[in-house]
Short mmCIF file of C-alpha atoms in Angstrom, two decimals:
data_model
loop_
_atom_site.label_atom_id
_atom_site.label_comp_id
_atom_site.label_asym_id
_atom_site.label_seq_id
_atom_site.Cartn_x
_atom_site.Cartn_y
_atom_site.Cartn_z
CA MET A 1323 0.00 0.00 0.00
CA SER A 1324 1.42 3.34 -1.07
CA HIS A 1325 1.87 6.33 1.20
CA SER A 1326 -0.92 8.19 -0.63
CA ASP A 1327 -3.45 5.45 0.21
CA LEU A 1328 -3.06 5.78 3.99
CA PRO A 1329 -5.44 8.77 4.43
CA GLN A 1330 -8.21 6.90 2.63
CA LEU A 1331 -7.54 3.80 4.74
CA GLU A 1332 -7.77 5.87 7.92
CA LEU A 1333 -11.01 7.49 6.74
CA ASP A 1334 -12.57 4.11 5.97
CA LEU A 1335 -11.60 2.69 9.37
CA ILE A 1336 -12.83 5.76 11.26
CA ASN A 1337 -16.16 5.60 9.40
CA ALA A 1338 -16.48 1.87 10.18
CA ILE A 1339 -15.76 2.52 13.86
CA GLY A 1340 -18.24 5.36 14.01
CA GLY A 1341 -20.89 3.28 12.26
CA ALA A 1342 -20.58 0.35 14.72
CA THR A 1343 -23.69 0.01 16.89
CA THR A 1344 -22.52 -2.76 19.22
CA VAL A 1345 -19.34 -3.63 21.06
CA ALA A 1346 -19.07 -6.77 18.92
CA GLU A 1347 -19.03 -4.68 15.72
CA VAL A 1348 -16.28 -2.47 17.15
CA GLU A 1349 -14.29 -5.58 18.03
CA ALA A 1350 -14.66 -6.82 14.44
CA VAL A 1351 -13.16 -3.53 13.12
CA ARG A 1352 -10.30 -3.83 15.60
CA VAL A 1353 -9.47 -7.34 14.46
CA SER A 1354 -9.58 -6.32 10.75
CA ALA A 1355 -7.27 -3.36 11.38
CA LEU A 1356 -5.03 -4.25 14.35
CA GLY A 1357 -5.32 -8.06 14.59
CA LYS A 1358 -2.51 -10.41 13.59
CA THR A 1359 -3.68 -10.36 10.00
CA GLY A 1360 -5.08 -6.82 10.11
CA VAL A 1361 -4.31 -4.24 7.49
CA ILE A 1362 -2.39 -1.88 9.82
CA SER A 1363 -0.53 -4.81 11.37
CA GLY A 1364 0.52 -5.77 7.82
CA LEU A 1365 1.89 -2.27 7.22
CA LEU A 1366 3.88 -2.46 10.44
CA LYS A 1367 5.34 -5.82 9.44
CA GLY A 1368 6.25 -4.42 6.00
CA MET A 1369 8.51 -1.82 7.60
CA GLY A 1370 11.10 -4.55 8.06
CA THR A 1371 11.68 -4.73 4.31
CA MET A 1372 12.07 -0.95 3.86
CA SER A 1373 15.33 0.89 3.48
CA PRO A 1374 16.46 3.05 6.39
CA ASP A 1375 15.37 6.22 4.58
CA GLU A 1376 11.91 4.80 3.78
CA ARG A 1377 11.52 3.58 7.38
CA ARG A 1378 12.36 7.04 8.74
CA GLU A 1379 9.79 8.59 6.39
CA GLN A 1380 6.86 6.16 6.64
CA GLY A 1381 7.40 4.80 10.19
CA PRO A 1382 5.91 7.84 11.99
CA VAL A 1383 2.99 7.92 9.50
CA ILE A 1384 2.07 4.25 9.98
CA ASN A 1385 2.52 4.39 13.77
CA GLY A 1386 0.41 7.53 13.95
CA LEU A 1387 -2.31 5.79 11.92
CA ARG A 1388 -2.22 2.83 14.32
CA ASP A 1389 -2.47 5.06 17.38
CA ARG A 1390 -5.37 7.15 16.00
CA VAL A 1391 -7.36 4.05 14.98
CA ALA A 1392 -6.72 2.35 18.34
CA SER A 1393 -7.85 5.49 20.16
CA ALA A 1394 -11.01 5.74 18.04
CA ILE A 1395 -11.79 2.06 18.75
CA ALA A 1396 -11.32 2.52 22.51
CA ASN A 1397 -13.51 5.64 22.59
CA ARG A 1398 -16.32 4.05 20.56
CA LYS A 1399 -16.21 0.89 22.67
CA ALA A 1400 -16.49 2.95 25.87
CA GLU A 1401 -19.45 4.89 24.42
CA LEU A 1402 -21.31 1.71 23.45
CA GLU A 1403 -20.60 0.01 26.81
CA ALA A 1404 -21.93 3.07 28.65
CA ALA A 1405 -25.05 3.10 26.48
CA GLU A 1406 -25.64 -0.62 27.12
CA LEU A 1407 -25.24 -0.08 30.86
CA ASP A 1408 -27.72 2.82 30.80
CA ALA A 1409 -30.24 0.69 28.91
CA ARG A 1410 -29.80 -2.19 31.36
CA LEU A 1411 -30.18 0.06 34.39
CA LEU A 1412 -33.33 1.53 32.86
CA SER A 1413 -34.86 -1.91 32.13
CA GLU A 1414 -33.91 -3.36 35.54
CA ARG A 1415 -34.89 -0.34 37.56
CA ILE A 1416 -36.55 -1.10 40.89
CA ASP A 1417 -39.37 1.06 42.15
CA LEU A 1418 -38.36 1.60 45.77
CA THR A 1419 -41.80 2.99 46.57
CA LEU A 1420 -43.42 -0.43 46.08
CA PRO A 1421 -43.90 -2.66 49.14
CA SER A 1422 -41.60 -5.66 49.46
CA ARG A 1423 -42.68 -9.10 48.37
CA PRO A 1424 -44.66 -10.90 51.07
CA ARG A 1425 -42.69 -13.41 53.12
CA ARG A 1426 -44.24 -16.22 55.11
CA LYS A 1427 -43.36 -15.34 58.68
CA GLY A 1428 -43.73 -18.86 60.06
CA ALA A 1429 -45.00 -22.36 59.51
CA VAL A 1430 -46.57 -25.16 61.51
CA HIS A 1431 -43.97 -27.73 62.49
CA PRO A 1432 -44.58 -31.18 60.92
CA THR A 1433 -44.80 -32.76 64.38
CA MET A 1434 -47.58 -30.39 65.38
CA GLN A 1435 -49.28 -30.84 62.01
CA VAL A 1436 -49.29 -34.63 62.32
CA MET A 1437 -50.42 -34.46 65.93
CA ASP A 1438 -53.34 -32.26 64.87
CA GLU A 1439 -54.14 -34.74 62.08
CA MET A 1440 -54.17 -37.62 64.57
CA VAL A 1441 -56.33 -35.72 67.04
CA ALA A 1442 -58.79 -34.83 64.27
CA ILE A 1443 -59.13 -38.47 63.22
CA PHE A 1444 -59.55 -39.84 66.74
CA ALA A 1445 -61.94 -37.04 67.68
CA SER A 1446 -64.17 -38.09 64.78
CA MET A 1447 -64.12 -41.60 66.31
CA GLY A 1448 -65.31 -40.35 69.70
CA PHE A 1449 -61.98 -39.99 71.54
CA ALA A 1450 -61.26 -37.12 73.93
CA VAL A 1451 -57.79 -35.62 74.49
CA ALA A 1452 -56.16 -36.07 77.91
CA GLU A 1453 -52.91 -34.53 79.16
CA GLY A 1454 -50.48 -34.98 82.03
CA PRO A 1455 -47.14 -33.70 83.42
CA ASP A 1456 -43.80 -34.33 81.74
CA ILE A 1457 -42.16 -35.10 85.12
CA GLU A 1458 -43.63 -38.22 86.71
CA ASP A 1459 -43.18 -40.34 89.79
CA ASP A 1460 -42.33 -44.03 89.81
CA PHE A 1461 -45.89 -45.14 90.52
CA HIS A 1462 -47.53 -43.47 87.52
CA ASN A 1463 -44.65 -44.13 85.10
CA PHE A 1464 -43.81 -47.71 86.09
CA THR A 1465 -45.53 -49.41 89.05
CA ALA A 1466 -49.16 -48.76 88.09
CA LEU A 1467 -48.36 -50.02 84.58
CA ASN A 1468 -47.24 -53.44 85.87
CA PHE A 1469 -43.48 -52.90 85.44
CA PRO A 1470 -41.61 -55.32 87.71
CA PRO A 1471 -39.13 -53.78 90.17
CA LYS A 1472 -36.07 -54.90 88.14
CA HIS A 1473 -37.50 -54.18 84.68
CA PRO A 1474 -34.81 -52.87 82.25
CA ALA A 1475 -36.85 -49.73 81.47
CA ARG A 1476 -36.25 -48.57 85.04
CA GLU A 1477 -32.50 -48.59 84.55
CA MET A 1478 -30.37 -45.54 83.77
CA HIS A 1479 -29.67 -46.57 80.16
CA ASP A 1480 -33.33 -46.00 79.24
CA THR A 1481 -34.73 -43.40 81.64
CA PHE A 1482 -33.80 -39.85 82.61
CA PHE A 1483 -33.86 -39.80 86.43
CA LEU A 1484 -33.95 -36.54 88.39
CA ARG A 1485 -31.98 -35.94 91.56
CA PRO A 1486 -33.40 -37.56 94.72
CA ASP A 1487 -35.76 -35.50 96.84
CA PRO A 1488 -33.72 -34.38 99.91
CA GLU A 1489 -36.59 -35.23 102.28
CA THR A 1490 -38.14 -38.41 100.83
CA GLY A 1491 -35.30 -39.70 98.67
CA GLU A 1492 -37.75 -40.21 95.79
CA ARG A 1493 -36.29 -39.90 92.31
CA LYS A 1494 -38.78 -38.62 89.76
CA VAL A 1495 -38.32 -39.23 86.05
CA LEU A 1496 -38.95 -37.58 82.73
CA ARG A 1497 -41.84 -39.70 81.52
CA THR A 1498 -40.77 -42.42 79.14
CA HIS A 1499 -44.22 -42.66 77.53
CA THR A 1500 -47.60 -40.95 77.82
CA SER A 1501 -49.07 -44.01 79.55
CA PRO A 1502 -49.06 -42.16 82.92
CA VAL A 1503 -51.84 -40.02 81.43
CA GLN A 1504 -53.89 -43.20 81.03
CA VAL A 1505 -53.21 -44.11 84.67
CA ARG A 1506 -54.24 -40.67 85.93
CA THR A 1507 -57.41 -40.81 83.80
CA MET A 1508 -58.42 -44.25 85.09
CA ILE A 1509 -57.81 -43.17 88.69
CA SER A 1510 -59.78 -39.93 88.37
CA ARG A 1511 -62.66 -41.16 86.19
CA GLN A 1512 -65.01 -44.09 86.08
CA PRO A 1513 -65.55 -46.08 82.86
CA PRO A 1514 -66.54 -45.81 80.13
CA ILE A 1515 -63.28 -44.14 79.05
CA ARG A 1516 -62.19 -43.31 75.52
CA ILE A 1517 -59.15 -41.00 75.37
CA ILE A 1518 -55.95 -40.30 73.48
CA ALA A 1519 -52.88 -38.89 75.25
CA PRO A 1520 -50.57 -36.87 72.95
CA GLY A 1521 -47.39 -35.34 74.33
CA ARG A 1522 -43.63 -35.31 74.73
CA THR A 1523 -41.69 -38.28 76.05
CA PHE A 1524 -38.03 -38.81 76.94
CA ARG A 1525 -35.61 -41.72 76.52
CA LYS A 1526 -31.85 -42.07 76.10
CA ASP A 1527 -31.79 -42.76 72.36
CA SER A 1528 -30.18 -40.77 69.56
CA ASP A 1529 -29.79 -41.80 65.91
CA ALA A 1530 -31.48 -41.22 62.54
CA THR A 1531 -34.82 -42.57 63.83
CA HIS A 1532 -34.56 -41.86 67.59
CA THR A 1533 -34.05 -38.70 69.64
CA PRO A 1534 -33.85 -38.16 73.43
CA MET A 1535 -37.10 -36.17 73.28
CA PHE A 1536 -39.89 -37.28 70.98
CA HIS A 1537 -43.68 -37.26 70.75
CA GLN A 1538 -46.23 -39.99 71.27
CA VAL A 1539 -49.96 -40.44 70.98
CA GLU A 1540 -51.38 -43.20 73.14
CA GLY A 1541 -54.98 -44.33 73.25
CA LEU A 1542 -57.15 -46.01 75.89
CA VAL A 1543 -60.64 -47.48 75.77
CA ILE A 1544 -62.21 -48.97 78.91
CA ASP A 1545 -65.77 -50.33 78.94
CA ARG A 1546 -67.78 -53.50 79.32
CA ASP A 1547 -67.44 -56.16 76.62
CA ILE A 1548 -64.43 -54.55 74.89
CA HIS A 1549 -62.42 -57.12 72.90
CA MET A 1550 -59.51 -57.44 70.45
CA GLY A 1551 -61.76 -56.95 67.45
CA HIS A 1552 -62.57 -53.41 68.60
CA LEU A 1553 -58.85 -52.69 68.90
CA LYS A 1554 -58.01 -53.99 65.42
CA THR A 1555 -60.88 -52.14 63.75
CA THR A 1556 -60.01 -48.87 65.51
CA LEU A 1557 -56.35 -49.00 64.50
CA GLN A 1558 -56.97 -50.14 60.92
CA THR A 1559 -59.48 -47.32 60.49
CA PHE A 1560 -57.08 -44.77 61.93
CA ILE A 1561 -54.09 -45.84 59.81
CA ALA A 1562 -56.17 -45.85 56.62
CA ARG A 1563 -57.49 -42.35 57.31
CA PHE A 1564 -54.09 -41.01 58.39
CA PHE A 1565 -52.30 -42.18 55.24
CA GLU A 1566 -55.41 -41.29 53.19
CA LEU A 1567 -56.01 -44.82 51.92
CA ASP A 1568 -59.32 -46.54 51.22
CA ALA A 1569 -58.21 -49.46 53.40
CA VAL A 1570 -55.01 -50.84 54.92
CA ASP A 1571 -53.59 -54.34 54.70
CA ALA A 1572 -52.39 -54.96 58.27
CA ARG A 1573 -51.26 -57.79 60.47
CA PHE A 1574 -50.97 -58.03 64.27
CA ARG A 1575 -47.92 -59.92 65.56
CA PRO A 1576 -47.82 -61.27 69.13
CA HIS A 1577 -45.54 -59.21 71.35
CA HIS A 1578 -44.94 -58.42 75.02
CA PHE A 1579 -45.67 -55.22 76.93
CA PRO A 1580 -45.94 -55.23 80.75
CA PHE A 1581 -49.17 -53.22 80.70
CA THR A 1582 -51.15 -55.23 78.11
CA GLU A 1583 -52.12 -58.90 77.78
CA PRO A 1584 -52.40 -60.08 75.08
CA SER A 1585 -50.01 -57.65 73.37
CA ALA A 1586 -49.33 -57.10 69.68
CA GLU A 1587 -47.41 -54.99 67.21
CA MET A 1588 -49.26 -53.75 64.15
CA ASP A 1589 -47.55 -54.00 60.76
CA ILE A 1590 -48.80 -52.70 57.42
CA ARG A 1591 -47.96 -54.21 54.05
CA CYS A 1592 -45.55 -52.10 52.01
CA ASP A 1593 -43.12 -52.05 49.11
CA ARG A 1594 -39.71 -50.42 49.68
CA SER A 1595 -38.24 -51.08 46.23
CA GLY A 1596 -37.19 -48.18 44.05
CA GLY A 1597 -36.40 -45.93 47.00
CA GLN A 1598 -40.09 -45.13 47.56
CA LEU A 1599 -42.41 -46.47 50.26
CA LYS A 1600 -45.76 -47.71 48.94
CA PHE A 1601 -48.47 -49.11 51.20
CA ASN A 1602 -50.72 -52.08 50.43
CA GLU A 1603 -48.19 -53.31 47.85
CA GLY A 1604 -45.31 -55.77 47.77
CA ASP A 1605 -44.33 -58.51 50.20
CA ASP A 1606 -42.65 -56.39 52.90
CA TRP A 1607 -44.09 -55.29 56.25
CA LEU A 1608 -43.54 -52.12 58.27
CA GLU A 1609 -44.02 -51.95 62.03
CA ILE A 1610 -46.25 -48.99 62.81
CA LEU A 1611 -47.33 -49.18 66.49
CA GLY A 1612 -47.75 -51.31 69.60
CA CYS A 1613 -51.05 -52.25 71.22
CA GLY A 1614 -52.92 -54.79 73.31
CA MET A 1615 -55.68 -55.45 75.83
CA VAL A 1616 -55.15 -53.60 79.13
CA HIS A 1617 -53.58 -55.95 81.71
CA PRO A 1618 -55.87 -56.80 84.65
CA ASN A 1619 -53.13 -55.70 87.08
CA VAL A 1620 -53.17 -52.21 85.54
CA LEU A 1621 -56.93 -51.99 85.98
CA ARG A 1622 -56.62 -53.11 89.64
CA ASN A 1623 -53.81 -50.59 90.30
CA CYS A 1624 -56.13 -47.84 89.03
CA GLY A 1625 -59.16 -48.93 91.06
CA ILE A 1626 -61.11 -50.60 88.22
CA ASP A 1627 -62.54 -54.09 88.59
CA PRO A 1628 -61.13 -56.28 85.76
CA ASP A 1629 -64.01 -58.72 86.16
CA GLU A 1630 -66.46 -55.98 85.22
CA TYR A 1631 -64.45 -53.83 82.79
CA GLN A 1632 -61.80 -54.46 80.20
CA GLY A 1633 -60.27 -52.38 77.44
CA PHE A 1634 -57.47 -51.85 74.98
CA ALA A 1635 -54.53 -49.45 74.69
CA PHE A 1636 -52.14 -48.46 71.91
CA GLY A 1637 -49.22 -46.13 71.36
CA MET A 1638 -47.38 -44.70 68.36
CA GLY A 1639 -44.62 -42.20 67.64
CA VAL A 1640 -45.84 -38.92 66.14
CA ASP A 1641 -42.45 -37.94 64.71
CA ARG A 1642 -41.97 -41.34 63.08
CA LEU A 1643 -45.40 -41.19 61.44
CA ALA A 1644 -44.53 -37.71 60.17
CA MET A 1645 -41.36 -39.12 58.58
CA LEU A 1646 -43.31 -41.91 56.89
CA LYS A 1647 -46.11 -39.71 55.59
CA TYR A 1648 -44.10 -36.72 54.40
CA GLY A 1649 -40.86 -38.39 53.26
CA MET A 1650 -38.36 -37.16 55.85
CA PRO A 1651 -35.17 -39.28 55.81
CA ASP A 1652 -33.82 -38.26 59.24
CA LEU A 1653 -35.57 -37.57 62.54
CA ARG A 1654 -32.93 -35.30 64.08
CA PRO A 1655 -33.48 -32.16 61.92
CA MET A 1656 -37.04 -32.02 63.31
CA PHE A 1657 -35.54 -30.77 66.57
CA GLU A 1658 -32.88 -28.45 65.14
CA ALA A 1659 -33.25 -24.69 64.69
CA ASP A 1660 -32.96 -24.64 60.89
CA THR A 1661 -35.58 -22.35 59.38
CA ARG A 1662 -34.72 -23.61 55.88
CA TRP A 1663 -35.83 -27.11 56.89
CA LEU A 1664 -39.02 -25.72 58.41
CA ALA A 1665 -39.72 -23.63 55.30
CA HIS A 1666 -39.49 -26.81 53.22
CA TYR A 1667 -41.47 -29.19 55.46
CA GLY A 1668 -43.68 -26.71 57.34
CA PHE A 1669 -47.43 -26.29 56.91
CA SER A 1670 -49.69 -23.28 56.63
CA ALA A 1671 -51.28 -22.17 59.88
CA PHE A 1672 -54.48 -21.31 58.01
CA SER A 1673 -55.39 -24.85 57.00
CA ALA A 1674 -56.05 -26.80 60.18
CA PRO A 1675 -56.56 -30.50 59.46
CA ASN A 1676 -60.03 -31.95 59.76
CA PRO A 1677 -61.74 -35.01 58.26
CA ALA A 1678 -64.20 -32.90 56.23
CA SER A 1679 -61.83 -30.68 54.22
CA GLY A 1680 -58.80 -32.97 54.38
CA LEU A 1681 -55.85 -33.65 56.62
CA SER A 1682 -52.57 -32.94 54.83
#
């Protein structure tokens, strides 16, 4: 390219830079002029073949051209970037006069939700709710319930014992079940009795499915002519309604509890394959609760004649049922102060469970 062609080249490049409407177009002009194969880069490389006199004459001209084009590119790029930023700020502008987005300030804990669901179901079946203290004495927690003096549940590895009373030497306990509520009800009331006893209980367990403090719902029915068929029908009806099934395929395995005779554990048919729990399918069984006919010794300890009255009792873990129904893999986060967990598993306070409009 001759020396006389350089002004026209500069004019063409300046016009191309000025006509660019995006940063990408400016970059394309830069590559065509100043890239490795660009026209100005080619002129600079050609200076190596010039004579010393030619290099002294054309060197300042070519370098000046390079500097002016590079400056024009930088200025146009800055202008376009500023314009793009202004357009973005305008499109993403926030109206600070608007109120903030509503945030849910709280949620019902799954344990409380499930306990309300259970109470709603049993209330529709004619059960009343009974309550009692968390700190119990030996009689209500063990003796009245037919626990022998050396029963393992009385030992330190199961029970939280309080310090001995300085005057009587009695050591009270954090109740290990809500069965003391049944005892207090039978002592204070005459049959017929039909109650459930929801509440906190305490045992020395801690793993993915056990915690030192957990929740139970126990039930008690005392009347004339009560038999095992009433117990099975009551529990099958409850489990079907709780898991929102038309019916439940259940079995009752013989077991031992000091306060019931005969005793049983209730299992429901399930399928655990595929990482999902499905009820009434497959060949597997899941233990769901313990139950039995109230032991005659328990009735006598509470002032009820076992020759005239009999009844049944049952107990189940609220937290464990919550895990099964709502797919929680670990029990321990239910008792941790993580609001993210509660936001995920929590329930609205405006939709109290009831059998008419639905439970969950």
